[in-house]
Structures are given as structure tokens and as C-alpha cells.
Amino acid sequence: MATYDIIIRGGTIVDGTRAPRYISDIAIKDGRIAKIGGLNGGDAEREIDAKGLIVAPGFIDLHTHYDAQIFWDPYCTLSGWHGVTSVALGNCGFGFAPSRVEDRDRSMLSMTRNEAIPYDAMKAGMPWNWITFPDFIDSLENTPKGINCLTYVPLTPLYAWVMGWDEAKTRRPTEAELQEMVRLIHEAMDHGACGWSAQVLGETSVQRDYDGTPMITDLLSEHEVLTFAQVLRDRDEGFIELAYQETGEDGRPLGEETRNFFEQVAEVSGRPVLYQAVAPNAVHPEQHRERIRWLESCAERG
């Protein structure tokens, strides 16, 4: 009987620790790395010649919108073609659970605009064998996949579940409704959700619902966001993905105010908060560098 299941020979190893790359052999047993190097006399049921190739851990894509596609495309292409082996779903507060049967079309219509997912593809490719968020997790678990996935609790369908799609855009939740959403986040995380996500870009956001109105979470108050942040503090687990407005309705930059609020969310939750993309801005060429310096400062301060 062979000592190992697989030996990958002669590959250039980039291990993700920032150590210099090096050439070596890797032995795999029972789905785990059993040994690196010193395998000249080792035997395996299968050997892979990796000379001239990179051997590295799979990439983790923390921001995707494969919530629908994963049900008909097990590799979440094109990501799976380029070394991504794990994806996070439910970003920006967008998703499909919880959802009552009568709200399914509404959920799909929303995603046709804000994430450009074709309605016909969703209609044909999604099993819709869930109602609650735990049901959705079970459906993901039972779906054949070529990659790993984890999912946030997206706040848009959560608000729609508790308040209704249209009403959630016309008023703020009562304290009882807010606490029901807190309960549902706990329930989802008990069942495997990794945290929660929201896009809070204000009424002037260009990331709109299918009918041109703001997305539900664009209208969230700071009190609501901090209430949900407290859930993670209470659990001492999970993380938050939050896109927050950078400009006011008058076009005034809200850089410092936004950064202060992100720090407040991190402080209240006691957990990691994923900041939206740091991208170059031709109008404000130093903006991305300022944000990187701020993020480095946050890391230094814990």
C-alpha cells in the first residue's frame, strides 16, 4: 500500500507566508499535506509532475456574487479557473434568503440590475428549495461544488422578510422588528453563516433596485448597523462586510466621518470589518493611498 495518496513533484512552492518561493515536493494523505520535501524515496498512488508550475494554496475570494450561479456552475467560473478555491457569498447585503415563495421573483428582479444576473438564468438554474436562511445553508451544503463557500447573512432579504420589500424602504423598523432581525441573524449564524453584510450608500447610490429605487440597506440608520454589530460581539465570532457611503447627498466627501463610523462598527462588534474596495481615483489621486494608510493605522491599533 502506498505511503501517500498524491505526491506533487518539482513544483515551485509559494506558500502564502511571504517566504521566498522554493522548489520542492509535496505529499498529500487523506486530503491534507503530510510532508514537504525529503520525498525522493516516497511512494504514492498518484504522482503529479509540477516542474515549471506554481504550487500554492487556493485563493480565497472574499467578495463575490455567485449566490445564484453556484447552483448551476460548481466552479463559480471564471474564479474557479484562476486558482480561487473558496468564495464568500451574500456580499453587499444582496442575496436570496430568507425568502417567502411569493417574494422569489422580487428577489431575482433585484439581482438583475444590481449584479446583472440574467433573470432567465436564475429562474432556470436555482432550485429554490429554501424559505429560511438555515434552509438556504442546507441547500448550499447539498449542492455539488468544485470549490468551498461560506455566506454572510445579507440584510436586504432579511429586512424584506420582516418588514416587506416596499415597506422597508418607506420607514425605519420598530424595535420589535429590529430585535426579530437580530434573532434571525443569530439563527443563521448558529447554522453556519459567517456574519452579515450590507450596502449603506444612501439615497443617492447608483447601485439601485430593479425599479430604480434605492436598495433597502442603503437607507439603514447608524443605530441599526450598530445593533447588528452587537450580535457579533455577543457571539464573539464572525465578521462584517460593509459598503458605506463616502459622499453626502450634496456631494461633500464624508471620508473622515465614514472612517470614524467603520471604526465604531469594529469597536462595537469586536470583530473584523471588511472595508469596501480601495481603488484609484483620477479626481483625487491620493485617495487610495490615504485609505491604505488609514487601514494600516487601524491594524496597528487593533
PDB file of C-alpha atoms in Angstrom:
ATOM      1  CA  MET A   1       0.000   0.000   0.000  1.00  0.00           C
ATOM      2  CA  ALA A   2       1.381   3.410  -0.956  1.00  0.00           C
ATOM      3  CA  THR A   3       2.531   5.712   1.827  1.00  0.00           C
ATOM      4  CA  TYR A   4       0.782   8.750   0.337  1.00  0.00           C
ATOM      5  CA  ASP A   5      -2.226   9.387  -1.843  1.00  0.00           C
ATOM      6  CA  ILE A   6      -0.510  12.013  -4.016  1.00  0.00           C
ATOM      7  CA  ILE A   7       2.997  13.388  -4.412  1.00  0.00           C
ATOM      8  CA  ILE A   8       3.384  16.655  -6.324  1.00  0.00           C
ATOM      9  CA  ARG A   9       6.965  16.698  -7.581  1.00  0.00           C
ATOM     10  CA  GLY A  10       9.255  19.540  -8.538  1.00  0.00           C
ATOM     11  CA  GLY A  11       6.809  22.402  -8.229  1.00  0.00           C
ATOM     12  CA  THR A  12       7.721  25.958  -7.295  1.00  0.00           C
ATOM     13  CA  ILE A  13       6.053  26.441  -3.909  1.00  0.00           C
ATOM     14  CA  VAL A  14       4.582  29.807  -2.977  1.00  0.00           C
ATOM     15  CA  ASP A  15       3.091  29.112   0.438  1.00  0.00           C
ATOM     16  CA  GLY A  16       1.334  32.396   1.205  1.00  0.00           C
ATOM     17  CA  THR A  17       3.503  33.276   4.224  1.00  0.00           C
ATOM     18  CA  ARG A  18       5.609  35.809   2.256  1.00  0.00           C
ATOM     19  CA  ALA A  19       8.552  33.412   2.420  1.00  0.00           C
ATOM     20  CA  PRO A  20      10.641  33.254  -0.772  1.00  0.00           C
ATOM     21  CA  ARG A  21       9.416  30.730  -3.333  1.00  0.00           C
ATOM     22  CA  TYR A  22      11.272  27.439  -3.469  1.00  0.00           C
ATOM     23  CA  ILE A  23      11.222  24.164  -5.405  1.00  0.00           C
ATOM     24  CA  SER A  24      10.228  21.024  -3.545  1.00  0.00           C
ATOM     25  CA  ASP A  25       7.930  18.000  -3.455  1.00  0.00           C
ATOM     26  CA  ILE A  26       4.655  17.827  -1.523  1.00  0.00           C
ATOM     27  CA  ALA A  27       2.996  14.660  -0.223  1.00  0.00           C
ATOM     28  CA  ILE A  28      -0.747  14.516   0.395  1.00  0.00           C
ATOM     29  CA  LYS A  29      -2.538  11.972   2.574  1.00  0.00           C
ATOM     30  CA  ASP A  30      -6.279  11.891   3.333  1.00  0.00           C
ATOM     31  CA  GLY A  31      -6.784  15.285   1.727  1.00  0.00           C
ATOM     32  CA  ARG A  32      -4.092  17.039   3.788  1.00  0.00           C
ATOM     33  CA  ILE A  33      -0.456  17.971   3.259  1.00  0.00           C
ATOM     34  CA  ALA A  34       1.505  15.232   5.016  1.00  0.00           C
ATOM     35  CA  LYS A  35       5.075  16.240   4.173  1.00  0.00           C
ATOM     36  CA  ILE A  36       7.057  18.824   2.234  1.00  0.00           C
ATOM     37  CA  GLY A  37      10.479  17.842   0.926  1.00  0.00           C
ATOM     38  CA  GLY A  38      12.572  14.744   1.592  1.00  0.00           C
ATOM     39  CA  LEU A  39      10.369  12.620  -0.630  1.00  0.00           C
ATOM     40  CA  ASN A  40      12.914  11.137  -3.029  1.00  0.00           C
ATOM     41  CA  GLY A  41      12.095   7.646  -1.808  1.00  0.00           C
ATOM     42  CA  GLY A  42       8.422   8.317  -1.173  1.00  0.00           C
ATOM     43  CA  ASP A  43       5.694   6.461  -2.983  1.00  0.00           C
ATOM     44  CA  ALA A  44       2.121   7.463  -3.753  1.00  0.00           C
ATOM     45  CA  GLU A  45      -0.897   6.144  -5.572  1.00  0.00           C
ATOM     46  CA  ARG A  46      -0.610   9.120  -7.924  1.00  0.00           C
ATOM     47  CA  GLU A  47       2.253  11.422  -8.830  1.00  0.00           C
ATOM     48  CA  ILE A  48       1.941  14.828 -10.461  1.00  0.00           C
ATOM     49  CA  ASP A  49       4.843  16.388 -12.339  1.00  0.00           C
ATOM     50  CA  ALA A  50       4.733  20.081 -11.410  1.00  0.00           C
ATOM     51  CA  LYS A  51       8.084  21.163 -12.862  1.00  0.00           C
ATOM     52  CA  GLY A  52       7.800  24.699 -14.162  1.00  0.00           C
ATOM     53  CA  LEU A  53       4.476  25.214 -12.366  1.00  0.00           C
ATOM     54  CA  ILE A  54       3.463  27.139  -9.259  1.00  0.00           C
ATOM     55  CA  VAL A  55       2.121  25.148  -6.305  1.00  0.00           C
ATOM     56  CA  ALA A  56       0.209  27.403  -3.930  1.00  0.00           C
ATOM     57  CA  PRO A  57      -2.763  27.445  -1.577  1.00  0.00           C
ATOM     58  CA  GLY A  58      -6.036  28.249  -3.297  1.00  0.00           C
ATOM     59  CA  PHE A  59      -7.096  31.878  -3.340  1.00  0.00           C
ATOM     60  CA  ILE A  60      -9.991  32.996  -1.155  1.00  0.00           C
ATOM     61  CA  ASP A  61     -12.291  35.473  -2.911  1.00  0.00           C
ATOM     62  CA  LEU A  62     -13.965  37.395  -0.109  1.00  0.00           C
ATOM     63  CA  HIS A  63     -16.255  39.441  -2.347  1.00  0.00           C
ATOM     64  CA  THR A  64     -18.369  37.591  -4.891  1.00  0.00           C
ATOM     65  CA  HIS A  65     -21.965  37.492  -6.071  1.00  0.00           C
ATOM     66  CA  TYR A  66     -22.161  33.831  -7.031  1.00  0.00           C
ATOM     67  CA  ASP A  67     -25.258  33.340  -4.848  1.00  0.00           C
ATOM     68  CA  ALA A  68     -27.291  32.177  -7.849  1.00  0.00           C
ATOM     69  CA  GLN A  69     -24.556  30.888 -10.160  1.00  0.00           C
ATOM     70  CA  ILE A  70     -23.145  28.409  -7.645  1.00  0.00           C
ATOM     71  CA  PHE A  71     -26.267  26.288  -8.098  1.00  0.00           C
ATOM     72  CA  TRP A  72     -25.580  25.645 -11.799  1.00  0.00           C
ATOM     73  CA  ASP A  73     -21.846  26.286 -12.023  1.00  0.00           C
ATOM     74  CA  PRO A  74     -19.966  24.267  -9.364  1.00  0.00           C
ATOM     75  CA  TYR A  75     -16.648  26.016 -10.082  1.00  0.00           C
ATOM     76  CA  CYS A  76     -18.035  29.579 -10.000  1.00  0.00           C
ATOM     77  CA  THR A  77     -16.290  30.364 -13.247  1.00  0.00           C
ATOM     78  CA  LEU A  78     -14.301  32.301 -14.057  1.00  0.00           C
ATOM     79  CA  SER A  79     -12.992  32.430 -10.475  1.00  0.00           C
ATOM     80  CA  GLY A  80     -12.516  28.678 -10.210  1.00  0.00           C
ATOM     81  CA  TRP A  81     -10.423  28.697 -13.392  1.00  0.00           C
ATOM     82  CA  HIS A  82      -7.893  31.088 -11.870  1.00  0.00           C
ATOM     83  CA  GLY A  83      -6.972  29.389  -8.619  1.00  0.00           C
ATOM     84  CA  VAL A  84      -9.864  30.528  -6.428  1.00  0.00           C
ATOM     85  CA  THR A  85     -10.850  27.609  -4.200  1.00  0.00           C
ATOM     86  CA  SER A  86     -13.063  29.403  -1.661  1.00  0.00           C
ATOM     87  CA  VAL A  87     -15.670  32.129  -2.171  1.00  0.00           C
ATOM     88  CA  ALA A  88     -17.788  34.266   0.146  1.00  0.00           C
ATOM     89  CA  LEU A  89     -21.425  34.727  -0.883  1.00  0.00           C
ATOM     90  CA  GLY A  90     -24.069  37.202   0.252  1.00  0.00           C
ATOM     91  CA  ASN A  91     -21.943  40.339  -0.103  1.00  0.00           C
ATOM     92  CA  CYS A  92     -23.291  43.918  -0.090  1.00  0.00           C
ATOM     93  CA  GLY A  93     -26.445  42.791   1.692  1.00  0.00           C
ATOM     94  CA  PHE A  94     -27.685  41.119  -1.527  1.00  0.00           C
ATOM     95  CA  GLY A  95     -28.968  37.553  -1.587  1.00  0.00           C
ATOM     96  CA  PHE A  96     -31.871  35.167  -1.779  1.00  0.00           C
ATOM     97  CA  ALA A  97     -32.634  34.131   1.791  1.00  0.00           C
ATOM     98  CA  PRO A  98     -34.743  34.262   3.751  1.00  0.00           C
ATOM     99  CA  SER A  99     -37.476  34.489   1.123  1.00  0.00           C
ATOM    100  CA  ARG A 100     -41.118  33.527   1.024  1.00  0.00           C
ATOM    101  CA  VAL A 101     -42.363  31.785  -2.100  1.00  0.00           C
ATOM    102  CA  GLU A 102     -44.261  34.885  -3.206  1.00  0.00           C
ATOM    103  CA  ASP A 103     -41.087  37.017  -2.914  1.00  0.00           C
ATOM    104  CA  ARG A 104     -38.814  34.883  -5.078  1.00  0.00           C
ATOM    105  CA  ASP A 105     -39.418  36.807  -8.293  1.00  0.00           C
ATOM    106  CA  ARG A 106     -38.853  40.066  -6.427  1.00  0.00           C
ATOM    107  CA  SER A 107     -35.517  38.811  -5.145  1.00  0.00           C
ATOM    108  CA  MET A 108     -34.398  37.765  -8.618  1.00  0.00           C
ATOM    109  CA  LEU A 109     -35.521  41.022 -10.220  1.00  0.00           C
ATOM    110  CA  SER A 110     -33.407  42.929  -7.716  1.00  0.00           C
ATOM    111  CA  MET A 111     -30.310  40.975  -8.730  1.00  0.00           C
ATOM    112  CA  THR A 112     -30.895  41.551 -12.454  1.00  0.00           C
ATOM    113  CA  ARG A 113     -29.955  45.189 -12.021  1.00  0.00           C
ATOM    114  CA  ASN A 114     -27.577  45.491  -9.103  1.00  0.00           C
ATOM    115  CA  GLU A 115     -25.468  42.451 -10.086  1.00  0.00           C
ATOM    116  CA  ALA A 116     -26.510  41.959 -13.747  1.00  0.00           C
ATOM    117  CA  ILE A 117     -27.532  38.328 -13.261  1.00  0.00           C
ATOM    118  CA  PRO A 118     -29.939  37.323 -16.058  1.00  0.00           C
ATOM    119  CA  TYR A 119     -33.438  36.621 -14.765  1.00  0.00           C
ATOM    120  CA  ASP A 120     -33.932  33.633 -17.068  1.00  0.00           C
ATOM    121  CA  ALA A 121     -30.718  32.028 -15.795  1.00  0.00           C
ATOM    122  CA  MET A 122     -31.833  32.422 -12.188  1.00  0.00           C
ATOM    123  CA  LYS A 123     -35.311  31.140 -12.988  1.00  0.00           C
ATOM    124  CA  ALA A 124     -33.949  28.029 -14.692  1.00  0.00           C
ATOM    125  CA  GLY A 125     -30.880  27.368 -12.567  1.00  0.00           C
ATOM    126  CA  MET A 126     -31.867  27.981  -8.952  1.00  0.00           C
ATOM    127  CA  PRO A 127     -33.629  25.154  -7.086  1.00  0.00           C
ATOM    128  CA  TRP A 128     -35.451  27.499  -4.692  1.00  0.00           C
ATOM    129  CA  ASN A 129     -35.773  24.676  -2.182  1.00  0.00           C
ATOM    130  CA  TRP A 130     -35.483  27.008   0.793  1.00  0.00           C
ATOM    131  CA  ILE A 131     -37.548  29.506   2.746  1.00  0.00           C
ATOM    132  CA  THR A 132     -35.452  30.371   5.807  1.00  0.00           C
ATOM    133  CA  PHE A 133     -31.739  31.121   5.912  1.00  0.00           C
ATOM    134  CA  PRO A 134     -30.930  27.768   7.556  1.00  0.00           C
ATOM    135  CA  ASP A 135     -32.818  26.145   4.655  1.00  0.00           C
ATOM    136  CA  PHE A 136     -30.575  28.074   2.243  1.00  0.00           C
ATOM    137  CA  ILE A 137     -27.442  26.873   4.044  1.00  0.00           C
ATOM    138  CA  ASP A 138     -28.715  23.298   3.767  1.00  0.00           C
ATOM    139  CA  SER A 139     -29.324  23.779   0.043  1.00  0.00           C
ATOM    140  CA  LEU A 140     -25.768  25.080  -0.442  1.00  0.00           C
ATOM    141  CA  GLU A 141     -24.418  22.171   1.572  1.00  0.00           C
ATOM    142  CA  ASN A 142     -26.248  19.655  -0.592  1.00  0.00           C
ATOM    143  CA  THR A 143     -25.297  21.278  -3.910  1.00  0.00           C
ATOM    144  CA  PRO A 144     -22.339  19.593  -5.681  1.00  0.00           C
ATOM    145  CA  LYS A 145     -19.460  22.081  -5.674  1.00  0.00           C
ATOM    146  CA  GLY A 146     -15.943  22.234  -7.031  1.00  0.00           C
ATOM    147  CA  ILE A 147     -14.974  24.978  -4.564  1.00  0.00           C
ATOM    148  CA  ASN A 148     -15.577  25.838  -0.920  1.00  0.00           C
ATOM    149  CA  CYS A 149     -18.074  28.523   0.011  1.00  0.00           C
ATOM    150  CA  LEU A 150     -19.255  30.464   3.014  1.00  0.00           C
ATOM    151  CA  THR A 151     -22.017  33.025   3.185  1.00  0.00           C
ATOM    152  CA  TYR A 152     -22.960  36.169   5.014  1.00  0.00           C
ATOM    153  CA  VAL A 153     -26.497  36.928   6.111  1.00  0.00           C
ATOM    154  CA  PRO A 154     -27.409  39.627   3.544  1.00  0.00           C
ATOM    155  CA  LEU A 155     -29.515  42.304   5.214  1.00  0.00           C
ATOM    156  CA  THR A 156     -31.694  43.191   2.201  1.00  0.00           C
ATOM    157  CA  PRO A 157     -33.711  39.941   2.179  1.00  0.00           C
ATOM    158  CA  LEU A 158     -33.701  39.963   5.982  1.00  0.00           C
ATOM    159  CA  TYR A 159     -35.447  43.362   6.046  1.00  0.00           C
ATOM    160  CA  ALA A 160     -37.812  42.238   3.287  1.00  0.00           C
ATOM    161  CA  TRP A 161     -38.708  39.140   5.309  1.00  0.00           C
ATOM    162  CA  VAL A 162     -39.513  41.085   8.469  1.00  0.00           C
ATOM    163  CA  MET A 163     -40.968  44.304   7.012  1.00  0.00           C
ATOM    164  CA  GLY A 164     -41.837  43.620   3.365  1.00  0.00           C
ATOM    165  CA  TRP A 165     -39.874  44.732   0.291  1.00  0.00           C
ATOM    166  CA  ASP A 166     -41.685  48.021  -0.223  1.00  0.00           C
ATOM    167  CA  GLU A 167     -42.383  48.971   3.377  1.00  0.00           C
ATOM    168  CA  ALA A 168     -38.741  48.523   4.337  1.00  0.00           C
ATOM    169  CA  LYS A 169     -37.971  51.444   2.002  1.00  0.00           C
ATOM    170  CA  THR A 170     -40.566  53.803   3.475  1.00  0.00           C
ATOM    171  CA  ARG A 171     -39.879  53.640   7.223  1.00  0.00           C
ATOM    172  CA  ARG A 172     -37.373  52.503   9.806  1.00  0.00           C
ATOM    173  CA  PRO A 173     -38.035  49.249  11.687  1.00  0.00           C
ATOM    174  CA  THR A 174     -39.681  49.243  15.077  1.00  0.00           C
ATOM    175  CA  GLU A 175     -37.594  47.996  17.975  1.00  0.00           C
ATOM    176  CA  ALA A 176     -39.550  44.728  17.880  1.00  0.00           C
ATOM    177  CA  GLU A 177     -38.774  44.300  14.169  1.00  0.00           C
ATOM    178  CA  LEU A 178     -35.124  45.123  14.761  1.00  0.00           C
ATOM    179  CA  GLN A 179     -34.893  42.516  17.506  1.00  0.00           C
ATOM    180  CA  GLU A 180     -36.554  39.943  15.256  1.00  0.00           C
ATOM    181  CA  MET A 181     -33.800  40.569  12.696  1.00  0.00           C
ATOM    182  CA  VAL A 182     -31.216  40.174  15.455  1.00  0.00           C
ATOM    183  CA  ARG A 183     -32.791  36.827  16.333  1.00  0.00           C
ATOM    184  CA  LEU A 184     -32.693  35.730  12.693  1.00  0.00           C
ATOM    185  CA  ILE A 185     -29.001  36.641  12.376  1.00  0.00           C
ATOM    186  CA  HIS A 186     -28.263  34.530  15.457  1.00  0.00           C
ATOM    187  CA  GLU A 187     -30.276  31.683  13.954  1.00  0.00           C
ATOM    188  CA  ALA A 188     -28.410  31.919  10.643  1.00  0.00           C
ATOM    189  CA  MET A 189     -25.003  32.006  12.317  1.00  0.00           C
ATOM    190  CA  ASP A 190     -25.952  29.053  14.501  1.00  0.00           C
ATOM    191  CA  HIS A 191     -26.484  27.230  11.213  1.00  0.00           C
ATOM    192  CA  GLY A 192     -23.173  28.283   9.645  1.00  0.00           C
ATOM    193  CA  ALA A 193     -23.393  31.862   8.329  1.00  0.00           C
ATOM    194  CA  CYS A 194     -20.095  33.724   8.732  1.00  0.00           C
ATOM    195  CA  GLY A 195     -21.551  37.113   9.699  1.00  0.00           C
ATOM    196  CA  TRP A 196     -23.677  39.735   7.964  1.00  0.00           C
ATOM    197  CA  SER A 197     -23.310  42.185   5.089  1.00  0.00           C
ATOM    198  CA  ALA A 198     -24.863  45.448   3.953  1.00  0.00           C
ATOM    199  CA  GLN A 199     -24.516  48.191   1.375  1.00  0.00           C
ATOM    200  CA  VAL A 200     -25.322  51.506   3.065  1.00  0.00           C
ATOM    201  CA  LEU A 201     -24.687  54.055   0.317  1.00  0.00           C
ATOM    202  CA  GLY A 202     -27.569  56.468   0.946  1.00  0.00           C
ATOM    203  CA  GLU A 203     -30.480  57.516  -1.229  1.00  0.00           C
ATOM    204  CA  THR A 204     -28.182  58.840  -3.972  1.00  0.00           C
ATOM    205  CA  SER A 205     -26.449  55.497  -4.550  1.00  0.00           C
ATOM    206  CA  VAL A 206     -26.184  54.451  -8.201  1.00  0.00           C
ATOM    207  CA  GLN A 207     -26.419  50.796  -7.145  1.00  0.00           C
ATOM    208  CA  ARG A 208     -30.214  50.690  -7.442  1.00  0.00           C
ATOM    209  CA  ASP A 209     -33.024  48.188  -7.205  1.00  0.00           C
ATOM    210  CA  TYR A 210     -34.593  46.897 -10.434  1.00  0.00           C
ATOM    211  CA  ASP A 211     -37.230  49.671 -10.379  1.00  0.00           C
ATOM    212  CA  GLY A 212     -34.720  52.488  -9.859  1.00  0.00           C
ATOM    213  CA  THR A 213     -35.397  52.923  -6.139  1.00  0.00           C
ATOM    214  CA  PRO A 214     -32.614  52.609  -3.545  1.00  0.00           C
ATOM    215  CA  MET A 215     -31.749  49.200  -2.191  1.00  0.00           C
ATOM    216  CA  ILE A 216     -33.292  48.548   1.211  1.00  0.00           C
ATOM    217  CA  THR A 217     -30.000  48.629   3.086  1.00  0.00           C
ATOM    218  CA  ASP A 218     -28.967  51.960   1.553  1.00  0.00           C
ATOM    219  CA  LEU A 219     -31.433  53.531   3.982  1.00  0.00           C
ATOM    220  CA  LEU A 220     -30.161  51.914   7.188  1.00  0.00           C
ATOM    221  CA  SER A 221     -29.507  54.150  10.177  1.00  0.00           C
ATOM    222  CA  GLU A 222     -26.314  54.029  12.217  1.00  0.00           C
ATOM    223  CA  HIS A 223     -28.352  52.665  15.132  1.00  0.00           C
ATOM    224  CA  GLU A 224     -29.466  49.701  13.030  1.00  0.00           C
ATOM    225  CA  VAL A 225     -25.946  48.931  11.814  1.00  0.00           C
ATOM    226  CA  LEU A 226     -24.556  49.097  15.350  1.00  0.00           C
ATOM    227  CA  THR A 227     -27.379  46.900  16.649  1.00  0.00           C
ATOM    228  CA  PHE A 228     -26.346  44.195  14.195  1.00  0.00           C
ATOM    229  CA  ALA A 229     -22.670  44.750  15.047  1.00  0.00           C
ATOM    230  CA  GLN A 230     -23.513  43.932  18.666  1.00  0.00           C
ATOM    231  CA  VAL A 231     -24.658  40.462  17.557  1.00  0.00           C
ATOM    232  CA  LEU A 232     -21.074  39.563  16.687  1.00  0.00           C
ATOM    233  CA  ARG A 233     -19.832  40.996  19.973  1.00  0.00           C
ATOM    234  CA  ASP A 234     -22.324  38.824  21.836  1.00  0.00           C
ATOM    235  CA  ARG A 235     -21.235  35.739  19.890  1.00  0.00           C
ATOM    236  CA  ASP A 236     -17.516  36.573  19.729  1.00  0.00           C
ATOM    237  CA  GLU A 237     -17.365  35.188  16.211  1.00  0.00           C
ATOM    238  CA  GLY A 238     -17.945  36.127  12.591  1.00  0.00           C
ATOM    239  CA  PHE A 239     -17.152  39.195  10.532  1.00  0.00           C
ATOM    240  CA  ILE A 240     -18.918  42.014   8.701  1.00  0.00           C
ATOM    241  CA  GLU A 241     -18.794  43.137   5.071  1.00  0.00           C
ATOM    242  CA  LEU A 242     -19.916  46.754   4.867  1.00  0.00           C
ATOM    243  CA  ALA A 243     -20.031  49.204   1.973  1.00  0.00           C
ATOM    244  CA  TYR A 244     -20.685  52.661   3.411  1.00  0.00           C
ATOM    245  CA  GLN A 245     -21.326  55.991   1.737  1.00  0.00           C
ATOM    246  CA  GLU A 246     -18.293  58.158   1.040  1.00  0.00           C
ATOM    247  CA  THR A 247     -20.142  61.307  -0.027  1.00  0.00           C
ATOM    248  CA  GLY A 248     -23.159  63.174   1.289  1.00  0.00           C
ATOM    249  CA  GLU A 249     -26.261  63.978  -0.745  1.00  0.00           C
ATOM    250  CA  ASP A 250     -24.699  67.357  -1.549  1.00  0.00           C
ATOM    251  CA  GLY A 251     -21.591  65.672  -2.964  1.00  0.00           C
ATOM    252  CA  ARG A 252     -19.485  66.585   0.062  1.00  0.00           C
ATOM    253  CA  PRO A 253     -16.806  63.971   0.825  1.00  0.00           C
ATOM    254  CA  LEU A 254     -17.536  62.025   4.000  1.00  0.00           C
ATOM    255  CA  GLY A 255     -14.145  60.384   4.233  1.00  0.00           C
ATOM    256  CA  GLU A 256     -13.395  61.122   7.884  1.00  0.00           C
ATOM    257  CA  GLU A 257     -16.992  60.561   9.017  1.00  0.00           C
ATOM    258  CA  THR A 258     -17.144  57.237   7.179  1.00  0.00           C
ATOM    259  CA  ARG A 259     -13.810  56.089   8.577  1.00  0.00           C
ATOM    260  CA  ASN A 260     -14.871  57.009  12.104  1.00  0.00           C
ATOM    261  CA  PHE A 261     -18.078  55.033  11.710  1.00  0.00           C
ATOM    262  CA  PHE A 262     -16.211  51.984  10.397  1.00  0.00           C
ATOM    263  CA  GLU A 263     -14.010  52.133  13.469  1.00  0.00           C
ATOM    264  CA  GLN A 264     -17.108  52.379  15.651  1.00  0.00           C
ATOM    265  CA  VAL A 265     -18.614  49.297  13.983  1.00  0.00           C
ATOM    266  CA  ALA A 266     -15.361  47.406  14.561  1.00  0.00           C
ATOM    267  CA  GLU A 267     -15.236  48.540  18.186  1.00  0.00           C
ATOM    268  CA  VAL A 268     -18.850  47.591  18.920  1.00  0.00           C
ATOM    269  CA  SER A 269     -18.604  44.209  17.177  1.00  0.00           C
ATOM    270  CA  GLY A 270     -15.118  43.349  18.368  1.00  0.00           C
ATOM    271  CA  ARG A 271     -14.750  41.501  15.077  1.00  0.00           C
ATOM    272  CA  PRO A 272     -13.159  42.137  11.653  1.00  0.00           C
ATOM    273  CA  VAL A 273     -14.991  44.575   9.375  1.00  0.00           C
ATOM    274  CA  LEU A 274     -14.268  44.310   5.652  1.00  0.00           C
ATOM    275  CA  TYR A 275     -13.926  47.738   4.069  1.00  0.00           C
ATOM    276  CA  GLN A 276     -15.086  48.344   0.500  1.00  0.00           C
ATOM    277  CA  ALA A 277     -12.602  48.347  -2.356  1.00  0.00           C
ATOM    278  CA  VAL A 278      -9.627  50.694  -2.197  1.00  0.00           C
ATOM    279  CA  ALA A 279      -9.429  51.930  -5.777  1.00  0.00           C
ATOM    280  CA  PRO A 280      -7.502  54.731  -7.519  1.00  0.00           C
ATOM    281  CA  ASN A 281      -9.500  57.880  -8.204  1.00  0.00           C
ATOM    282  CA  ALA A 282      -8.414  60.126 -11.079  1.00  0.00           C
ATOM    283  CA  VAL A 283     -10.079  63.165  -9.487  1.00  0.00           C
ATOM    284  CA  HIS A 284      -8.491  62.503  -6.073  1.00  0.00           C
ATOM    285  CA  PRO A 285      -5.230  60.720  -6.958  1.00  0.00           C
ATOM    286  CA  GLU A 286      -4.069  60.399  -3.336  1.00  0.00           C
ATOM    287  CA  GLN A 287      -7.363  58.975  -2.069  1.00  0.00           C
ATOM    288  CA  HIS A 288      -6.412  55.296  -2.254  1.00  0.00           C
ATOM    289  CA  ARG A 289      -3.097  55.930  -0.516  1.00  0.00           C
ATOM    290  CA  GLU A 290      -4.861  57.797   2.290  1.00  0.00           C
ATOM    291  CA  ARG A 291      -7.255  54.878   2.755  1.00  0.00           C
ATOM    292  CA  ILE A 292      -4.413  52.364   2.811  1.00  0.00           C
ATOM    293  CA  ARG A 293      -2.628  54.436   5.467  1.00  0.00           C
ATOM    294  CA  TRP A 294      -5.853  54.547   7.498  1.00  0.00           C
ATOM    295  CA  LEU A 295      -6.326  50.771   7.213  1.00  0.00           C
ATOM    296  CA  GLU A 296      -2.729  50.229   8.312  1.00  0.00           C
ATOM    297  CA  SER A 297      -3.382  52.528  11.270  1.00  0.00           C
ATOM    298  CA  CYS A 298      -6.494  50.522  12.187  1.00  0.00           C
ATOM    299  CA  ALA A 299      -4.487  47.295  12.118  1.00  0.00           C
ATOM    300  CA  GLU A 300      -1.771  48.805  14.307  1.00  0.00           C
ATOM    301  CA  ARG A 301      -4.394  49.943  16.833  1.00  0.00           C
ATOM    302  CA  GLY A 302      -6.008  46.530  16.891  1.00  0.00           C
TER     303      GLY A 302
END
